[in-house]
Coordinates of C-alpha atoms in Angstrom, one line a residue:
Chain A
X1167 CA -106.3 52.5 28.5
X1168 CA -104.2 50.9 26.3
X1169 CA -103.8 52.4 22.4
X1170 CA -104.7 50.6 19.7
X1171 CA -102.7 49.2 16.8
X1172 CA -102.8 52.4 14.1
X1173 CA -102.3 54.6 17.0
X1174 CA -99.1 52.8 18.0
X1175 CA -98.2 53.0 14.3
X1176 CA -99.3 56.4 13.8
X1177 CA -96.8 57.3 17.2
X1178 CA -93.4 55.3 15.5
X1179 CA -94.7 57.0 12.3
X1180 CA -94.8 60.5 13.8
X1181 CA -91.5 59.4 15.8
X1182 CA -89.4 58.0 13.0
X1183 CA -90.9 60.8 10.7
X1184 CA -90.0 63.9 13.1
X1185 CA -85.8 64.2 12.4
X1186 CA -84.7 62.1 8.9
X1187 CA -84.5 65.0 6.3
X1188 CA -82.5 66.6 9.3
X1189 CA -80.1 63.8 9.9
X1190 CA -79.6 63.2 6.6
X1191 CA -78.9 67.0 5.7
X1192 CA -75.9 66.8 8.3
X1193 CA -75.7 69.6 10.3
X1194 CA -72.9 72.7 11.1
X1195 CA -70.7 69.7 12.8
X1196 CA -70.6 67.2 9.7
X1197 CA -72.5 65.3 11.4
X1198 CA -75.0 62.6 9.8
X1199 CA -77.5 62.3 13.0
X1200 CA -79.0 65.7 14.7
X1201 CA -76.5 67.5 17.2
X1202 CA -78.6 68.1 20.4
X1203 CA -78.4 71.8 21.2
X1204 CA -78.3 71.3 24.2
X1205 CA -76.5 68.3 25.6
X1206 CA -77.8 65.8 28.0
X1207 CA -76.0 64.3 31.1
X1208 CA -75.4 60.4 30.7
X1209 CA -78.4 59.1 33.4
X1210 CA -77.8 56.9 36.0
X1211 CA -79.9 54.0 36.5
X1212 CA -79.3 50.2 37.1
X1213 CA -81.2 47.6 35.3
X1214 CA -80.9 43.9 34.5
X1215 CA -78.1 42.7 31.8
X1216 CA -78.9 39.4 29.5
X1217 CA -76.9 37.2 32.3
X1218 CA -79.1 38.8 34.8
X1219 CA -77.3 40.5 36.7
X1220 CA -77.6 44.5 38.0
X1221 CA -76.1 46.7 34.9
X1222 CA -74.7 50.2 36.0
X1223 CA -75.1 52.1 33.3
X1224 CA -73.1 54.9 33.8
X1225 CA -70.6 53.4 35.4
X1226 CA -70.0 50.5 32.8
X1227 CA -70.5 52.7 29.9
X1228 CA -67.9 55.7 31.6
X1229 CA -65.2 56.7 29.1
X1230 CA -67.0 54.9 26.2
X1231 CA -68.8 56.5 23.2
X1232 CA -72.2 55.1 23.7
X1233 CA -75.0 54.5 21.9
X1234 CA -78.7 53.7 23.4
X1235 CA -81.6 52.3 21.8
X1236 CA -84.7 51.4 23.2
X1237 CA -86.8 48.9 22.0
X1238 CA -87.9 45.5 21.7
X1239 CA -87.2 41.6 20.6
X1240 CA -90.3 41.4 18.7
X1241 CA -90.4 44.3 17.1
X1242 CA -91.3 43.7 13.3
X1243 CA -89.0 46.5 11.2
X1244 CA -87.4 49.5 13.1
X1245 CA -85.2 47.8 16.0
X1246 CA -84.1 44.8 14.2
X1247 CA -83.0 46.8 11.3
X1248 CA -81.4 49.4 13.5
X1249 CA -79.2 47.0 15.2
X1250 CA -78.8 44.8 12.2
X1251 CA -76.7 47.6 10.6
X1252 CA -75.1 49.0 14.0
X1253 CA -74.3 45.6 14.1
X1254 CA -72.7 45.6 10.4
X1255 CA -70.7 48.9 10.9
X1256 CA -69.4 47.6 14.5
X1257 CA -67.8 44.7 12.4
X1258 CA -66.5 47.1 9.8
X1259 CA -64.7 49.2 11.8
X1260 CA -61.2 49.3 12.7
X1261 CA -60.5 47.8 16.3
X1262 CA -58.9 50.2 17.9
X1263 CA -62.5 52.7 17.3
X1264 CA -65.1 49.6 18.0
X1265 CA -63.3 48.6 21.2
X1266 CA -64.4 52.0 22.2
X1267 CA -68.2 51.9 21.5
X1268 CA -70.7 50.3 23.5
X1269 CA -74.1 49.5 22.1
X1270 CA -76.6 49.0 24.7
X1271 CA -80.3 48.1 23.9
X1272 CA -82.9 48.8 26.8
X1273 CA -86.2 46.9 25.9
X1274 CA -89.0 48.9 26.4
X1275 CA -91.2 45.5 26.5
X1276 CA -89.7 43.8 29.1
X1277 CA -92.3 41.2 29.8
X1278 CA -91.7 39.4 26.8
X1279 CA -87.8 39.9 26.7
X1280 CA -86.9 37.7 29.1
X1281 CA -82.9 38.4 29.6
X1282 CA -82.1 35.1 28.2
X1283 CA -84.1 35.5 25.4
X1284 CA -82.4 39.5 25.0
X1285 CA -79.4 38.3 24.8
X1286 CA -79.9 35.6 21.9
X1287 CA -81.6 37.8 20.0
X1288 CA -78.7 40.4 20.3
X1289 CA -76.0 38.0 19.8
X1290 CA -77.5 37.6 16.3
X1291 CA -76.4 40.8 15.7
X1292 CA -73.0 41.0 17.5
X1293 CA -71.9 39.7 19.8
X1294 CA -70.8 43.1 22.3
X1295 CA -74.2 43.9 22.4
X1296 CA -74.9 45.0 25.9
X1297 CA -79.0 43.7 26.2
X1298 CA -81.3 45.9 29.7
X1299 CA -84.4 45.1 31.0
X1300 CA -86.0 45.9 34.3
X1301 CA -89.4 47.6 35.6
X1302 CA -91.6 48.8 32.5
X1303 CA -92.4 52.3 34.2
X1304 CA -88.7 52.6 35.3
X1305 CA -87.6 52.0 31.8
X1306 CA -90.0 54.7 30.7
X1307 CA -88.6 57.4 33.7
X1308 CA -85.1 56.5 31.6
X1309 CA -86.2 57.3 28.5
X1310 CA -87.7 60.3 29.6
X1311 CA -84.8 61.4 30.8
X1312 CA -82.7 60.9 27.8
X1313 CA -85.7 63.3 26.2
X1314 CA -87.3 60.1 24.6
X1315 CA -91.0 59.8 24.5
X1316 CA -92.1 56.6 27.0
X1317 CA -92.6 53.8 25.3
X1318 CA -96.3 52.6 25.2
X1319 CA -97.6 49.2 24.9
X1320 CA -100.5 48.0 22.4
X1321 CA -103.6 45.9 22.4
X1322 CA -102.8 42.3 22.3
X1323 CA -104.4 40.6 19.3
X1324 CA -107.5 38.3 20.3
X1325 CA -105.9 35.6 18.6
X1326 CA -102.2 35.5 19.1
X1327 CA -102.2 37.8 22.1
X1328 CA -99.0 39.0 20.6
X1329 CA -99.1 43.0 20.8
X1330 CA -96.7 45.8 19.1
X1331 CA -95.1 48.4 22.0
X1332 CA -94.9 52.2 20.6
X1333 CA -91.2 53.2 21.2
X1334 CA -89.0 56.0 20.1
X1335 CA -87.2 55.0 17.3
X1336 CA -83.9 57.0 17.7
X1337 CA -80.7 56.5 18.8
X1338 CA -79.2 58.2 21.4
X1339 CA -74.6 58.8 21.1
X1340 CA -73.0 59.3 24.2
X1341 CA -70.1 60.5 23.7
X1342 CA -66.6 59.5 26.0
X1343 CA -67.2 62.9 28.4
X1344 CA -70.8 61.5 29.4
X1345 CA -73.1 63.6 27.4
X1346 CA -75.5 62.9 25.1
X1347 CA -75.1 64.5 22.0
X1348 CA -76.3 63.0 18.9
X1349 CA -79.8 62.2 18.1
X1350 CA -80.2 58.9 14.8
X1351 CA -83.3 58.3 14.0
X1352 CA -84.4 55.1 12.2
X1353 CA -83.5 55.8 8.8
X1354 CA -79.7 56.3 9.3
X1355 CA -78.0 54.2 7.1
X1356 CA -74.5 51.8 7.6
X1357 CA -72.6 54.4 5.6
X1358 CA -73.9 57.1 8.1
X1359 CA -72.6 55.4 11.2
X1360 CA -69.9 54.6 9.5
X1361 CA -69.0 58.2 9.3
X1362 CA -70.1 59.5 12.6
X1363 CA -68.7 57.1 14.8
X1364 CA -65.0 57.3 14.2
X1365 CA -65.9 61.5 14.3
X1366 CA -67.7 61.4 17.5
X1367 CA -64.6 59.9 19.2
X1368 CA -62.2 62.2 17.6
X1369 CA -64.3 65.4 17.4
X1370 CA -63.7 68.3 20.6
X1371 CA -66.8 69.5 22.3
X1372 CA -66.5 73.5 23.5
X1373 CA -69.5 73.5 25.4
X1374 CA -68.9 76.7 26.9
Chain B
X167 CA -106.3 38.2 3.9
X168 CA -104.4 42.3 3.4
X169 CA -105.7 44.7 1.7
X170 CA -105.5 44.9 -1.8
X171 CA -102.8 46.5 -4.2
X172 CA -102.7 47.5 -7.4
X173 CA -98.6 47.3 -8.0
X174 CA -95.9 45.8 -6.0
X175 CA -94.3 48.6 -3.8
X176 CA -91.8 49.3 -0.8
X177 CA -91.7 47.0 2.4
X178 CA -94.6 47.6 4.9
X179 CA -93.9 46.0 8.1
X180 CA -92.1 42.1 8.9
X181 CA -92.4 40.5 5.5
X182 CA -95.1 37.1 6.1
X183 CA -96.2 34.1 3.6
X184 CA -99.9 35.9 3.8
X185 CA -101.0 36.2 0.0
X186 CA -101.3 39.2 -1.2
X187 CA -103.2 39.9 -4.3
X188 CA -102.0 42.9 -7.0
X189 CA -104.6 43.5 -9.4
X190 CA -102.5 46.0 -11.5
X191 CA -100.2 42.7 -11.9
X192 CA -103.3 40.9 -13.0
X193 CA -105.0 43.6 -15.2
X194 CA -101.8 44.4 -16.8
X195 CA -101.2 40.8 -17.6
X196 CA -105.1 40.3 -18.8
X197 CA -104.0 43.2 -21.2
X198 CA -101.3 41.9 -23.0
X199 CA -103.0 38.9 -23.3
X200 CA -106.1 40.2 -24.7
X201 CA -103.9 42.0 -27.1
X202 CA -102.4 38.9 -28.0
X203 CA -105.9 37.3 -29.0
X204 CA -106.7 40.1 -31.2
X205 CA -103.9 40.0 -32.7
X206 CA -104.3 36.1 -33.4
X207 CA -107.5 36.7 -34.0
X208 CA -107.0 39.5 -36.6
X209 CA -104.4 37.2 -38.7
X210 CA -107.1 35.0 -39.2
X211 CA -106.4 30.6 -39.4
X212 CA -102.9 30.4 -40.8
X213 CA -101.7 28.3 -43.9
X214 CA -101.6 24.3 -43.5
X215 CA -97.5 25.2 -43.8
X216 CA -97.8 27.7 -41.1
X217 CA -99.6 26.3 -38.5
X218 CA -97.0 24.3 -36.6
X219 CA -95.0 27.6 -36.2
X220 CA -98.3 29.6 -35.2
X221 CA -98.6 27.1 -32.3
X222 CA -95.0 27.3 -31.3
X223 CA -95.5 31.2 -31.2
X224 CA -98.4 30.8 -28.8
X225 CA -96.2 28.7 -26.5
X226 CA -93.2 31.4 -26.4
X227 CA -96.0 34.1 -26.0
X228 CA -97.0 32.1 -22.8
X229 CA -93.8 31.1 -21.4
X230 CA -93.1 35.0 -21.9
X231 CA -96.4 35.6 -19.7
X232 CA -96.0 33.0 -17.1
X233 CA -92.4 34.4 -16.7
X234 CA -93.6 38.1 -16.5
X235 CA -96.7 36.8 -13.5
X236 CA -93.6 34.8 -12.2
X237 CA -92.0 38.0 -11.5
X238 CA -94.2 40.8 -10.7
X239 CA -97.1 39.2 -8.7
X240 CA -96.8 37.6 -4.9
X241 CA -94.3 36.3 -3.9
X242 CA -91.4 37.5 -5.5
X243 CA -92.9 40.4 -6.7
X244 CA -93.4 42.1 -3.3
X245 CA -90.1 40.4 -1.9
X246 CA -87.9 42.5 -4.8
X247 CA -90.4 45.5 -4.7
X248 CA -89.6 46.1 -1.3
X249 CA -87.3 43.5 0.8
X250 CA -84.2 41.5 -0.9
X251 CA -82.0 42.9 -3.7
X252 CA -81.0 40.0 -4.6
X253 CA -84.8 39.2 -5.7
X254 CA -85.3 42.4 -7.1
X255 CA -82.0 41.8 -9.3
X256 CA -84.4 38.1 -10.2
X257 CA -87.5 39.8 -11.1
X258 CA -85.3 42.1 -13.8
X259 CA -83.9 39.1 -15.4
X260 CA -87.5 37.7 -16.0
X261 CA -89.4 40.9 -16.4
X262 CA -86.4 43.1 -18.9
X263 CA -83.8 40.3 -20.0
X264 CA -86.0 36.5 -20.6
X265 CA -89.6 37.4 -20.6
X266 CA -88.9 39.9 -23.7
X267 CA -87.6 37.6 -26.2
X268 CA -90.0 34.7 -25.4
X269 CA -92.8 37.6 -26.0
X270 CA -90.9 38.6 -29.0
X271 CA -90.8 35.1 -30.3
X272 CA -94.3 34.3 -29.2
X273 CA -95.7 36.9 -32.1
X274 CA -96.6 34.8 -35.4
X275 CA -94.8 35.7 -38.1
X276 CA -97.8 37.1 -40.0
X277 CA -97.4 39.5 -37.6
X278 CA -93.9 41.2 -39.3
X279 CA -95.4 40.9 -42.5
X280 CA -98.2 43.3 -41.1
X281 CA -95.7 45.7 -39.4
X282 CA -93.8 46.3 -42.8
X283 CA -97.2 48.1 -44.0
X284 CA -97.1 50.4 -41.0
X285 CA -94.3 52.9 -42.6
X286 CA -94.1 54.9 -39.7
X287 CA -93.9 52.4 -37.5
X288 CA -91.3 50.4 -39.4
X289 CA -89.3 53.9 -39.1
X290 CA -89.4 53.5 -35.4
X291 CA -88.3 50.5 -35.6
X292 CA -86.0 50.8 -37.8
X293 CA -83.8 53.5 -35.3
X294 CA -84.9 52.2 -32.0
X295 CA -84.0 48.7 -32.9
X296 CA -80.5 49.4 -34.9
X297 CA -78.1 46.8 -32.8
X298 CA -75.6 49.7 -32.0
X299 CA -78.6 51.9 -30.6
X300 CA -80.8 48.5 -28.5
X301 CA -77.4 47.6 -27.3
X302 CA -76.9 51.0 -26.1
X303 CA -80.6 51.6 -24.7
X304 CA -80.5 48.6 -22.7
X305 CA -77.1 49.2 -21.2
X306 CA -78.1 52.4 -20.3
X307 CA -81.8 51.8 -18.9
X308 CA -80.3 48.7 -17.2
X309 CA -77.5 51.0 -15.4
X310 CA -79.7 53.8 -14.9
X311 CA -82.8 51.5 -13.3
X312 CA -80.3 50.3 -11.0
X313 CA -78.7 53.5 -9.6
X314 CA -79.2 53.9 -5.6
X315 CA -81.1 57.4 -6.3
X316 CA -82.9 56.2 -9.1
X317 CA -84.4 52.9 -7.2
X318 CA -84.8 54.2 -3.7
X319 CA -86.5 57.3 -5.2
X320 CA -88.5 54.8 -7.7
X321 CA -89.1 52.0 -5.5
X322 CA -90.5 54.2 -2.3
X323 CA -94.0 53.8 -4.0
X324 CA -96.1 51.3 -5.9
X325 CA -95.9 53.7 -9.0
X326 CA -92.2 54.5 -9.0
X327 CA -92.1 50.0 -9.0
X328 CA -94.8 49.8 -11.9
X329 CA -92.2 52.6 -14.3
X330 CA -89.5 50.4 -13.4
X331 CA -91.0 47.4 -14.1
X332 CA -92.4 48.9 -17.6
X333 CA -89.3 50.1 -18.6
X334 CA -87.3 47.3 -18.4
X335 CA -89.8 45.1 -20.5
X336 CA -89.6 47.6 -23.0
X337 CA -86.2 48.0 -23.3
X338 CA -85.9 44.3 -22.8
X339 CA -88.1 44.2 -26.2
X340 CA -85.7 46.5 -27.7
X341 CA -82.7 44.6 -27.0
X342 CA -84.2 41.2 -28.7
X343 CA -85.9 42.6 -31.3
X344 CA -82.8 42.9 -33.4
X345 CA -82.3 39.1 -32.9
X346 CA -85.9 37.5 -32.7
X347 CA -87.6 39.7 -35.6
X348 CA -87.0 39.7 -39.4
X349 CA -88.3 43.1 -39.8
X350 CA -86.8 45.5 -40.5
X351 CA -84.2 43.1 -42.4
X352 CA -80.8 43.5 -41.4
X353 CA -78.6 41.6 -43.9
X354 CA -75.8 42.6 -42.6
X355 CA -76.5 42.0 -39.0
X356 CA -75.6 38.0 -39.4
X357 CA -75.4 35.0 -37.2
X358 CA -72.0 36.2 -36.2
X359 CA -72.7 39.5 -35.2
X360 CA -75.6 38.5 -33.2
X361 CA -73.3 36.4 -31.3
X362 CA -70.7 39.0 -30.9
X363 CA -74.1 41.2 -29.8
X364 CA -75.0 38.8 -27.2
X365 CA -71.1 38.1 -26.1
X366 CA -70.7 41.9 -25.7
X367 CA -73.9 42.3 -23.6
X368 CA -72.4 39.1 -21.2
X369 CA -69.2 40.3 -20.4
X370 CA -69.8 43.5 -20.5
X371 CA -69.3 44.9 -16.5
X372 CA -71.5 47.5 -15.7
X373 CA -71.3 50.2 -13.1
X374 CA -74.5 48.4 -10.5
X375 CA -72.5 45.7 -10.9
X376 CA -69.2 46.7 -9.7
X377 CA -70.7 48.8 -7.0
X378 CA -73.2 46.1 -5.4
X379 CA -70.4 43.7 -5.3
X380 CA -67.6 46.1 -3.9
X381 CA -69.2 48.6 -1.7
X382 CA -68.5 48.3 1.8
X383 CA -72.0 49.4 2.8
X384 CA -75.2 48.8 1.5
X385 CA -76.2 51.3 -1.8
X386 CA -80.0 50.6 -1.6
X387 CA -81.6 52.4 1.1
X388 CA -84.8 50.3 0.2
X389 CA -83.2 47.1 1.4
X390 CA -81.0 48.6 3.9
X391 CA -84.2 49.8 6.1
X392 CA -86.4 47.3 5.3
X393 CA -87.6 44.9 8.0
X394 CA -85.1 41.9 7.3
X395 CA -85.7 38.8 6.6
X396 CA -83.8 36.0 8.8
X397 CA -80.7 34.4 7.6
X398 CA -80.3 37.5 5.3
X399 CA -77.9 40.8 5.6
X400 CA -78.4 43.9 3.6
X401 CA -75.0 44.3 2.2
X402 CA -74.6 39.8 1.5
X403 CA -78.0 40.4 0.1
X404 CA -76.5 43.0 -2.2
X405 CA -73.8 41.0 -3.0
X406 CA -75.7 38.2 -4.2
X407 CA -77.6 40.6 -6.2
X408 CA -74.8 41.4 -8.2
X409 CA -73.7 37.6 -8.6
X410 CA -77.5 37.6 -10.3
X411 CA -77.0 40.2 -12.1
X412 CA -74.1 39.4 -14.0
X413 CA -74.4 35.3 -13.6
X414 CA -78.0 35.6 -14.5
X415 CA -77.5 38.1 -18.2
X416 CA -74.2 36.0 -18.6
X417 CA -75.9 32.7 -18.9
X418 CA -79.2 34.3 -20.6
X419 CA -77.0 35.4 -23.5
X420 CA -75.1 32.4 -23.6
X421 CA -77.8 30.4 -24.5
X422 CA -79.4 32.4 -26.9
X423 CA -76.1 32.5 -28.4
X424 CA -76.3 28.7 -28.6
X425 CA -79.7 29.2 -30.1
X426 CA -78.2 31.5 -32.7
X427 CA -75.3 29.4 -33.7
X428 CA -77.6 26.0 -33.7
X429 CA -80.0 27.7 -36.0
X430 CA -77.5 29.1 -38.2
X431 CA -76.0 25.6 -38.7
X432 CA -79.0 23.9 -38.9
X433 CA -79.7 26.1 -42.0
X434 CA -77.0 26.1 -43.0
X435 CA -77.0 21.9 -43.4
X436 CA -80.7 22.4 -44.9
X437 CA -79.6 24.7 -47.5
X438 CA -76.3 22.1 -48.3
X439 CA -79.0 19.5 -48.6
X440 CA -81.5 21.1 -50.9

């Protein structure tokens, strides 16, 4: 059974509502997202880029800091404003720390988001922008795996037959050693990237 | 159609050309022009002399309203409420800098004469609207109203936009009453001090302006998160807001300083020719 609209909207609500006052607050490590306690490996999977070809994702992202988002081309609010300013601070910062992120976006709707049509809507953000799509349950087994809620899809309107998708709302950091260790949800601002990102190349993990 | 809303508020969702209606808009509007009616209604038919400038006042009055519904209904009004800076920085040009002065000028003049037999009242006036003190309320409102705390924590509900909205048209009445009403009389505050007044006011660089135009980053989390709309960026949006900003009050005062002088010289030729 599919959910409807308000409880797709009461999900991203709950979901984009659970961590703000926390990432904003900072944490022990300066940080402007939430530090994971405990952090999570880097999974390995292989979906589809925007050229459409097979996208190893732990291989192409190893030694980068890197961030994932999963979400969707239609989405009304949450993604394009999430990328829109990822976008913005990747432009702001120096060269020698942007050359070192990668953004990747995994759709969680992938039957609309053609890759062609990922990677146009990405490039209006920046151009780096690494665009995923593949299998709708795989996707989910990802997210699930990063410790993100599966993404759920909505009931098409009668008219349109246009239909919202229920997706996590955060951001997951990678950092270079290949473990996840920051948590943004929606609601983090250009001026909180801004500060992070720089720190989550420099900073030293003692995981121990 | 949505549902209904009483007051323009924060972004909900992709912004659409859907009307939207905002009774609070409309009621408050109804309001002041009710009061209006009374009030004409109260001063009774004016004197054969008097009732050219009674109509003008009733076309100021309503070039003051349409201005005011410009700003806070659909469309702008939820676009600035919730989605583009640069809009919002629009609606408080109409609603605290030009809709003010046209309501100011749209009161007949009977009107003063009955204010001057309200002694209290003239007291009020008499300190809130001393130039040094309007030119220092409106300075600070219009810095404080625009303060990223102040209008993320005001414009996250449809309240927190009404206060805002309110307080600009009052202080915007403040800030024109020294130059659009005879009472209290100020002698002293002549044709060239007005000018210097509205100078002052249009080159004057205040701290939103400085900030929208050379932050890096966005200031307004209320634009910054809200569901863009395309062929716009946050931080060009807030850019442009500040070219509003100061553009807009620049060329507001500039022409009301043309007003000033042209009225000063056009007395100035009748009383040379009388």
């Amino acid at each position: 059974m599919r959910p409807s609209r308000e409880l797709l909207i009461l999900l991203c609500a709950t979901l984009v509502g659970c961590a703000p006052d926390a990432a904003r607050s900072g944490n022990d490590r300066g940080y402007r997202g939430v530090v994971i306690p405990e952090p999570r490996a880097k999974p390995a999977f292989t979906l589809t880029d925007t050229r459409g070809e097979p996208f190893d994702f732990r291989e192409r992202t190893r030694g980068y800091l890197t961030l994932v988002f999963f979400g969707y081309t239609y989405c009304p609010d949450i993604c394009p404003v999430t990328m829109a300013n990822l976008g913005a601070v990747m432009r702001e910062l120096r060269p020698s720390v942007s050359r070192r992120i990668r953004v990747v976006f995994v759709t969680t709707d992938p039957a609309r988001d053609t890759p062609e049509r990922l990677g146009r809507w990405l490039r209006n953000f920046h151009p780096n922008f690494i665009g995923l799509t593949g299998d709708f349950d795989r996707i989910n087994e990802i997210q699930q795996t990063m410790g993100l809620p599966p993404a759920q899809l909505g009931v098409p309107d009668s008219a349109t037959g246009s239909y919202l998708v229920g997706h996590s709302a955060y951001v997951v950091a990678f950092t270079p050693d290949g473990l996840g260790r920051v948590l943004y949800p929606f609601g983090t601002r250009q001026v909180d990237w801004a500060h992070d990102l720089p720190k989550l190349l420099e900073d030293e993990w003692d995981d121990s | 159609m949505r549902e209904l809303r009483w007051w323009c508020g924060p972004a909900s969702g992709a912004w659409d050309w859907t009307w939207q209606p905002y009774v609070g808009v409309w009621l408050f509007l109804l309001a002041i022009i009710g009061a209006y009616i009374l009030l004409v209604r109260r001063l009774g038919r004016p004197e054969p002399a008097e009732r050219r400038a009674r109509r003008r006042a009733v076309g100021w009055f309503a070039t003051g309203i349409i201005l005011l519904w410009g700003a806070l209904d659909w469309p702008l009004g939820p676009l600035g409420a919730g989605y583009l800076a640069s809009l919002h920085m629009v609606q408080f040009l109409l609603v605290g800098v030009a809709a003010p002065a046209f309501l100011l000028l749209g009161l007949p003049p009977e009107t003063f004469r009955r204010i001057e037999r309200a002694p209290r009242f003239m007291k009020l006036l008499d300190d809130l609207t001393q130039p040094i003190a309007a030119f220092f309320i409106f300075n600070v409102v219009m810095t404080v109203t625009h303060w990223p705390s102040v209008v993320d924590t005001l414009m996250a509900t449809a309240a927190g936009s009404f206060v805002v909205d309110i307080t600009w048209l009052l202080t915007g009445l403040v800030f024109w009453w020294p130059l659009c009403s005879p009472v209290p009389a100020r002698p002293r505050f002549g044709p060239m001090l007005q000018v210097v007044y509205l100078a002052l006011n249009a080159i004057l660089i205040r701290p939103p302006f400085a900030f929208l135009l050379f932050s890096r980053y966005p200031v307004y989390a209320t634009y910054e998160l809200a569901a863009p709309i395309p062929g716009t960026d946050a931080l060009g949006d807030q850019q442009l807001a500040a070219g509003i900003m100061k553009i807009g009050t620049a060329w507001i005062m500039a022409v009301a300083a043309a007003v000033v002088i042209y009225q000063y010289h056009r007395r100035k030729g009748f009383a040379q020719s009388t």
